[in-house]
Tab-separated table of C-alpha atoms in Angstrom:
chain	number	residue	atom	x	y	z
A	93	MET	CA	-133.479	-12.826	17.584
A	94	ASP	CA	-129.546	-13.270	16.825
A	95	LYS	CA	-127.179	-12.393	19.626
A	96	GLN	CA	-125.862	-8.894	18.034
A	97	LYS	CA	-129.844	-7.796	17.852
A	98	HIS	CA	-130.318	-9.221	21.571
A	99	LYS	CA	-127.106	-7.307	22.830
A	100	GLN	CA	-128.343	-3.968	21.069
A	101	LYS	CA	-131.672	-4.526	22.802
A	102	ILE	CA	-129.698	-4.691	26.171
A	103	ILE	CA	-127.747	-1.742	25.397
A	104	ALA	CA	-130.614	0.036	24.453
A	105	GLU	CA	-132.486	-0.984	27.771
A	106	TYR	CA	-129.983	0.044	29.941
A	107	LEU	CA	-129.331	3.691	28.105
A	108	LEU	CA	-133.436	4.417	28.397
A	109	GLY	CA	-132.271	4.483	31.772
A	110	GLY	CA	-134.615	3.314	34.783
A	111	THR	CA	-132.289	0.087	35.407
A	112	SER	CA	-128.938	-1.225	36.169
A	113	THR	CA	-126.347	-3.421	34.661
A	114	ARG	CA	-127.002	-5.922	37.574
A	115	LYS	CA	-130.782	-6.170	37.111
A	116	LEU	CA	-130.274	-6.397	33.389
A	117	ALA	CA	-127.983	-9.022	34.068
A	118	ILE	CA	-130.232	-11.086	36.098
A	119	LYS	CA	-133.286	-10.084	33.382
A	120	TYR	CA	-130.917	-11.851	30.382
A	121	GLY	CA	-128.985	-14.249	31.949
A	122	TYR	CA	-125.559	-12.557	31.441
A	123	GLY	CA	-122.822	-10.961	33.632
A	124	HIS	CA	-123.311	-7.215	34.728
A	125	VAL	CA	-119.328	-6.962	33.883
A	126	THR	CA	-120.236	-7.880	30.211
A	127	ILE	CA	-123.111	-5.904	29.917
A	128	SER	CA	-121.061	-2.990	31.425
A	129	ARG	CA	-118.267	-3.605	29.135
A	130	TRP	CA	-120.986	-3.658	25.915
A	131	VAL	CA	-122.148	-0.557	27.141
A	132	MET	CA	-118.435	1.101	27.231
A	133	ALA	CA	-117.790	-0.494	23.753
A	134	HIS	CA	-120.874	1.346	22.243
A	135	GLU	CA	-119.670	4.366	23.169
A	136	ARG	CA	-117.771	4.234	19.337
A	137	TYR	CA	-121.216	4.111	17.741
A	138	VAL	CA	-122.741	7.247	19.565
A	139	ASP	CA	-123.186	9.970	16.906
A	140	LYS	CA	-123.051	13.258	17.976
A	141	LYS	CA	-126.594	13.828	16.861
A	142	GLY	CA	-127.762	10.818	19.341
A	143	LEU	CA	-127.542	7.511	20.006
A	144	ARG	CA	-128.363	5.440	16.998
A	145	PHE	CA	-129.402	1.550	17.104
A	146	SER	CA	-130.276	-0.879	14.755
A	147	LYS	CA	-133.755	-0.540	13.025
A	148	ALA	CA	-134.711	-4.008	13.863
A	149	VAL	CA	-134.278	-2.889	17.776
A	150	MET	CA	-135.766	0.914	17.239
A	151	GLU	CA	-138.618	0.508	15.052
A	152	PRO	CA	-140.982	-2.567	15.487
A	153	ASP	CA	-143.405	-3.654	12.636
A	154	GLY	CA	-146.636	-2.393	11.839
A	155	PRO	CA	-147.740	1.379	12.561
A	156	LEU	CA	-146.831	3.265	15.748
A	157	PRO	CA	-149.380	4.657	17.935
A	158	THR	CA	-149.769	8.227	18.269
A	159	ASP	CA	-148.029	8.817	21.940
A	160	ILE	CA	-144.846	7.194	20.177
A	161	HIS	CA	-144.979	9.611	17.218
A	162	GLU	CA	-145.103	12.110	19.938
A	163	LEU	CA	-142.103	10.824	21.593
A	164	GLN	CA	-140.455	10.668	18.472
A	165	GLU	CA	-141.189	14.248	17.374
A	166	ALA	CA	-139.706	15.495	21.092
A	167	LEU	CA	-136.671	13.352	20.771
A	168	ARG	CA	-136.222	14.846	17.514
A	169	ILE	CA	-136.289	18.712	18.917
A	170	SER	CA	-133.904	17.260	21.496
A	171	ARG	CA	-131.384	15.967	19.140
A	172	LEU	CA	-131.638	19.265	17.291
A	173	LYS	CA	-131.114	21.399	20.213
A	174	VAL	CA	-128.238	19.240	21.135
A	175	GLU	CA	-126.801	19.911	17.531
A	176	LEU	CA	-127.464	23.525	17.805
A	177	LEU	CA	-125.388	23.597	21.695
A	178	GLU	CA	-122.624	21.985	19.823
A	179	ALA	CA	-122.398	24.430	16.953
A	180	MET	CA	-122.518	27.513	19.696
A	181	ILE	CA	-119.769	25.784	21.469
A	182	ASP	CA	-117.523	25.512	18.301
A	183	ILE	CA	-118.562	29.239	17.423
A	184	SER	CA	-117.226	30.196	21.065
A	185	ASP	CA	-113.907	28.094	20.594
A	186	GLU	CA	-112.988	29.662	17.169
A	187	GLN	CA	-114.177	33.350	18.061
A	188	PHE	CA	-113.006	33.501	21.448
A	189	GLY	CA	-110.412	30.949	21.822
A	190	THR	CA	-111.919	28.962	24.524
A	191	ASP	CA	-112.167	25.294	24.868
A	192	ILE	CA	-115.225	24.485	26.836
A	193	ARG	CA	-114.744	20.965	26.105
A	194	LYS	CA	-111.965	20.260	28.558
A	195	SER	CA	-114.611	20.980	31.453
A	196	TRP	CA	-116.591	18.240	30.549
A	197	HIS	CA	-115.727	16.367	33.366
A	198	GLN	CA	-117.381	19.641	35.741
A	199	ALA	CA	-120.624	19.219	33.405
A	200	VAL	CA	-120.603	15.196	34.075
A	201	MET	CA	-120.158	15.913	38.254
A	202	ARG	CA	-122.972	18.598	38.151
A	203	VAL	CA	-125.395	16.629	36.224
A	204	GLU	CA	-124.725	13.506	38.522
A	205	GLN	CA	-125.248	15.763	41.784
A	206	SER	CA	-128.411	17.347	40.339
A	207	SER	CA	-129.999	14.288	38.598
A	208	GLY	CA	-128.942	11.211	39.895
A	209	VAL	CA	-128.519	9.803	36.583
A	210	SER	CA	-125.521	6.976	36.604
A	211	LEU	CA	-122.156	7.904	36.370
A	212	SER	CA	-121.529	5.252	33.558
A	213	LEU	CA	-124.101	6.767	31.544
A	214	LEU	CA	-122.935	10.617	31.922
A	215	CYS	CA	-119.325	9.331	31.111
A	216	LEU	CA	-120.404	7.543	28.047
A	217	LEU	CA	-122.567	10.289	26.742
A	218	SER	CA	-119.765	12.565	27.069
A	219	GLY	CA	-117.496	10.390	25.124
A	220	HIS	CA	-115.148	9.449	27.915
A	221	SER	CA	-114.683	6.735	30.341
A	222	ARG	CA	-115.163	6.598	34.119
A	223	GLN	CA	-111.726	6.132	34.522
A	224	ALA	CA	-110.962	9.484	32.548
A	225	TYR	CA	-113.608	11.007	34.849
A	226	TYR	CA	-111.754	9.885	38.058
A	227	LYS	CA	-108.140	11.185	36.681
A	228	ARG	CA	-109.335	14.411	35.930
A	229	ARG	CA	-111.181	14.928	39.218
A	230	PHE	CA	-108.129	13.974	40.878
A	231	GLN	CA	-106.231	16.435	39.121
A	232	ALA	CA	-108.459	19.049	39.720
A	233	GLU	CA	-108.631	18.234	43.387
A	234	ARG	CA	-104.760	17.993	43.625
A	235	LYS	CA	-104.086	21.337	41.965
A	236	PRO	CA	-104.630	23.775	44.272
A	237	ILE	CA	-102.564	21.921	47.025
A	238	LYS	CA	-99.680	21.820	43.913
A	239	GLU	CA	-100.004	25.276	43.320
A	240	GLU	CA	-99.532	25.982	47.392
A	241	VAL	CA	-96.419	23.877	47.240
A	242	ILE	CA	-95.068	26.023	44.394
A	243	VAL	CA	-95.744	29.364	45.596
A	244	GLN	CA	-94.244	28.677	49.013
A	245	GLN	CA	-90.763	27.313	47.038
A	246	VAL	CA	-91.089	30.509	45.148
A	247	LEU	CA	-91.464	32.986	48.180
A	248	LYS	CA	-88.262	30.917	49.530
A	249	HIS	CA	-86.507	32.062	46.826
A	250	ARG	CA	-87.501	35.578	46.537
A	251	GLN	CA	-86.411	36.036	50.294
A	252	LEU	CA	-82.980	35.394	48.785
A	253	GLN	CA	-83.308	37.658	45.389
A	254	PRO	CA	-86.222	39.450	45.700
A	255	ARG	CA	-85.773	40.906	42.217
A	256	MET	CA	-85.826	37.855	40.055
A	257	GLY	CA	-87.862	37.129	37.192
A	258	GLY	CA	-90.238	34.398	36.564
A	259	ARG	CA	-88.619	32.537	33.654
A	260	LYS	CA	-85.393	32.332	36.127
A	261	LEU	CA	-87.591	31.215	39.257
A	262	TYR	CA	-88.956	28.418	36.768
A	263	LEU	CA	-85.535	26.980	36.260
A	264	SER	CA	-84.541	27.426	39.923
A	265	THR	CA	-87.490	25.481	41.115
A	266	LYS	CA	-87.607	23.272	37.863
A	267	GLY	CA	-85.622	20.565	40.080
A	268	PHE	CA	-87.812	20.852	42.978
A	269	ILE	CA	-90.868	20.446	40.884
A	270	ARG	CA	-89.108	17.337	39.103
A	271	GLN	CA	-88.225	15.920	42.783
A	272	HIS	CA	-91.721	15.952	43.908
A	273	ASP	CA	-93.300	14.303	40.550
A	274	MET	CA	-95.222	17.241	39.224
A	275	LYS	CA	-95.512	18.300	35.877
A	276	LEU	CA	-95.895	21.554	35.313
A	277	GLY	CA	-94.759	23.810	32.473
A	278	ARG	CA	-92.972	27.118	32.201
A	279	ASP	CA	-96.252	28.883	31.353
A	280	ALA	CA	-98.847	26.752	33.724
A	281	PHE	CA	-95.845	27.824	36.287
A	282	LEU	CA	-95.675	31.574	35.579
A	283	GLY	CA	-99.798	31.515	35.317
A	284	CYS	CA	-99.626	29.892	38.804
A	285	LEU	CA	-97.444	32.807	39.961
A	286	VAL	CA	-100.008	35.505	38.544
A	287	ASN	CA	-102.806	34.365	39.895
A	288	THR	CA	-101.417	33.962	43.522
A	289	ILE	CA	-98.333	36.326	44.242
A	290	TYR	CA	-98.687	39.027	41.871
């Protein structure tokens, strides 16, 4: 077995679950960091319809037993279901102006907590890295605190000028926002005010 097929076999074994990169490293004699890099690099080859490995890895020589045929049929149905859900998300985004895929990190968090599947695999399947997951999670945790700080600053301005509008409030607090290394545009600022003050 050449190196590329061997590498694909290791990636396939990891993605099928039930093992970790450290166990695979011991089994095959590679470093666990190397195997982790292979898995992350493999996300480029993940198709929307499912994971595709070379035929040499996935299809053994000779006829397949009946139970494997049943598993292949179940896999085909699961892929069709995923394709159908993807189409439904696309239609929802087009017709209702939603952007459901932006909440991928929430989906990863929920599945990780409920199923116990590794975070690396879930991030790989979602098409994002673990670093992107932690970045989004940190932003989500920080958002309420940031909004509260901004609301307190706006309330101070409102005490001096109670009838000041949203755009002027944004301009008057822009320096404060920059000073505290917050990235917040005008529309997000107005949305924050609508959600908290009004």
